[in-house]
Amino acid sequence: MGLVSKQKYSKRNHRPYPLYRLLEYTRQYRGQIWLASLYSVLNKVFDLAPPALIGIAVDVVVNQQDSIIARWGVQDVYAQFIVLSILTVILWIFESLFEYAHSRQWRNLAQTIQHDLRLDTYQHLQELELAYFEERSTGGLMSILSDDINQLERFLDIGANDLIQVTTTVVVIAGAFFIMAPSVAWMAMLPMPFILWGSVAFQRLLAPRYADVREKVGFLNSRLSNNLSGMLTIKSFVAEDYEAQRVQEESHAYRQSNRKAIALSAAFVPLIRMIILAGFIALLLYGGLAAVQGTITVGTYSVLVFLIQRLLWPLTRLGETFDQYQRAMASTSRVMNLLDTPVAIHTGNVSLRVEKVRGEIELHHVTFAYNNGHDPVIENLSLSVPAGKTVAIVGSTGSGKSTLVKLLLRLYEVQSGSITLDGIELRDLRFDDLRRAIGLVSQDVFLFHGTVAENIAYGSFDATPAEIVHAATIAEAHEFIMQLPQDYDTIVGERGQKLSGGQRQRIAIARAVLKNPPILILDEATSAVDNETEAAIQRSLEKITMNRTTIAIAHRLSTVRNADCIYVMEYGKLVEKGTHEQLVAQQGIYASLWRVQSGLTVASG
């Protein structure tokens, strides 16, 4: 399903029935679904034909020259059996062909829907604001993207075909019964209302239980994802037994939730079998008496006995099919609820070519609180970043420095006030244009599992090897990269775990250099590195900040003392501004922080 179609779908009202919502989503596959359903119906029709051939064979044995085939002009008994054999071969060939056709069609359709649904869900996730991810676990989202969508695919693989073929069986055999022996047809149909009623009742009882199962597996996946990401912490605090116990608790809860669902679903088949037995015995008894009395022929009786087995016994599989169906619908609800999640921050419609960006940023009376709370993280903040200048923002932990970065990238939306870039409101700009104009080097560097070269070229995917090497050289990363086992082709590991913090930081700087944005944001870029690495990073930053608008968020004041202007924040408010020398002379908050970090306070004491 295309992204446009998905966006249209996600704007619709919430639908209470998962199947209805799934059918709406799969509307564009309707032609393929009809074709797969046709193959399923034809396969079942040809599959139900052999009992009729058995009845004809019995008729040939009993009536010989007066048999049904004899009425077609074939009098010789041997020739009649030859005709019967040819018909059998033809029916089996067509049954096998449509078996192959419906199996291939349903499976390919299941794979296509699974593929498109996963992509649509992931694309929609990417459109959601950062707060959505901060309030939810990665494991829970992974459970929806992987396990829930796979559960739906498993149902489309088998369950949809089973439901269609059971329905076809009921219609075809019921019609045959009323045509061949209307006097005993009611006996075969007698169990049907009870079976259907039982199926609906079980479906309603199973729905909340399987919803609980999907919720529990989400919790379990969240725990496992968290623990795998935090393995270093687990080992360093000798918490293996503690975490194993927590995983055991989540897994036990999942198992108990499944047990409750299984206890109910497992009871379906035995109960249905008892109902089916009543219909089978009734036909066996009264149909047999009718054949003895001559009301129906022996051949017809034979066909009826075989047909009622083909009608009633497959209904026992409804338990398994409904089990698959309920699991799939529980998963569908979770997936569709995610697709229905509204996008809180929308892109603007003003285009801005990156090469035309001057980089002048203005904040006018900006106020922001997380979750629209009453305690602002940033309150009535106004500041100016001139084009091509380096501005530093400093302050104690929790003063709102990093939040400001998220607002500049529009990862969050301001509650009041405005932020402009070159005089244009950020909310009016297209996301792509705004974020291409900004290069972010964060203290929390994220490297993807892949090569060093791939991570440097991330976001600049068409970069040449020479450009990658040039960017690494400017970032003073080339030397250590060449000492790696496969230099630029070395795999860095998940989150870059095979590299040191300083190496990861320099690769992040090389990534920003290669992007060559008109605006550079350094968010505590040297806070987690040693002095030698900091010196190397500072040398590279001096090169890449020239003639470029730079915003340096810093806790370590020595890294920003040469900034054109330093803003000091405290509790989300701007309390001081000026150059390093001016702020030291003011003897305010900045001067106090400078004395502590430079050791002057200790020395004077």
Short mmCIF file of C-alpha atoms in Angstrom, two decimals, residues 48 51 169-191 279-280 282-284 287 296 300-312:
data_model
loop_
_atom_site.label_atom_id
_atom_site.label_comp_id
_atom_site.label_asym_id
_atom_site.label_seq_id
_atom_site.Cartn_x
_atom_site.Cartn_y
_atom_site.Cartn_z
CA LEU A 48 -15.77 -32.24 -3.24
CA PRO A 51 -17.75 -38.47 -3.40
CA THR A 169 -18.15 -26.68 1.48
CA VAL A 170 -21.31 -25.72 3.37
CA VAL A 171 -22.92 -24.07 0.31
CA VAL A 172 -22.02 -26.81 -2.21
CA ILE A 173 -22.88 -29.77 -0.02
CA ALA A 174 -26.07 -28.18 1.34
CA GLY A 175 -27.18 -27.56 -2.25
CA ALA A 176 -26.32 -31.14 -3.26
CA PHE A 177 -28.25 -32.54 -0.30
CA PHE A 178 -31.41 -30.61 -1.06
CA ILE A 179 -31.21 -31.59 -4.74
CA MET A 180 -30.42 -35.29 -4.20
CA ALA A 181 -32.37 -36.07 -1.04
CA PRO A 182 -34.46 -33.19 0.30
CA SER A 183 -36.21 -35.51 2.79
CA VAL A 184 -33.01 -36.12 4.77
CA ALA A 185 -31.13 -32.90 3.95
CA TRP A 186 -32.28 -31.24 7.15
CA MET A 187 -30.43 -33.89 9.17
CA ALA A 188 -27.10 -32.81 7.71
CA MET A 189 -27.92 -29.14 8.20
CA LEU A 190 -29.19 -29.55 11.75
CA PRO A 191 -25.79 -29.00 13.45
CA GLY A 279 -25.81 -34.83 12.54
CA PHE A 280 -23.71 -37.72 11.23
CA ALA A 282 -28.95 -38.93 12.16
CA LEU A 283 -28.05 -39.15 8.47
CA LEU A 284 -26.45 -42.57 8.86
CA GLY A 287 -30.64 -42.07 5.32
CA ILE A 296 -33.32 -42.87 -2.26
CA THR A 300 -27.26 -41.48 -3.54
CA TYR A 301 -26.98 -42.83 0.01
CA SER A 302 -23.27 -43.52 -0.56
CA VAL A 303 -22.74 -39.99 -1.83
CA LEU A 304 -24.61 -38.53 1.15
CA VAL A 305 -22.54 -40.49 3.68
CA PHE A 306 -19.30 -39.37 2.10
CA LEU A 307 -20.50 -35.79 1.67
CA ILE A 308 -21.62 -35.34 5.25
CA GLN A 309 -18.15 -36.32 6.40
CA ARG A 310 -16.70 -33.80 3.96
CA LEU A 311 -19.15 -31.24 5.36
CA LEU A 312 -19.02 -31.84 9.08
#
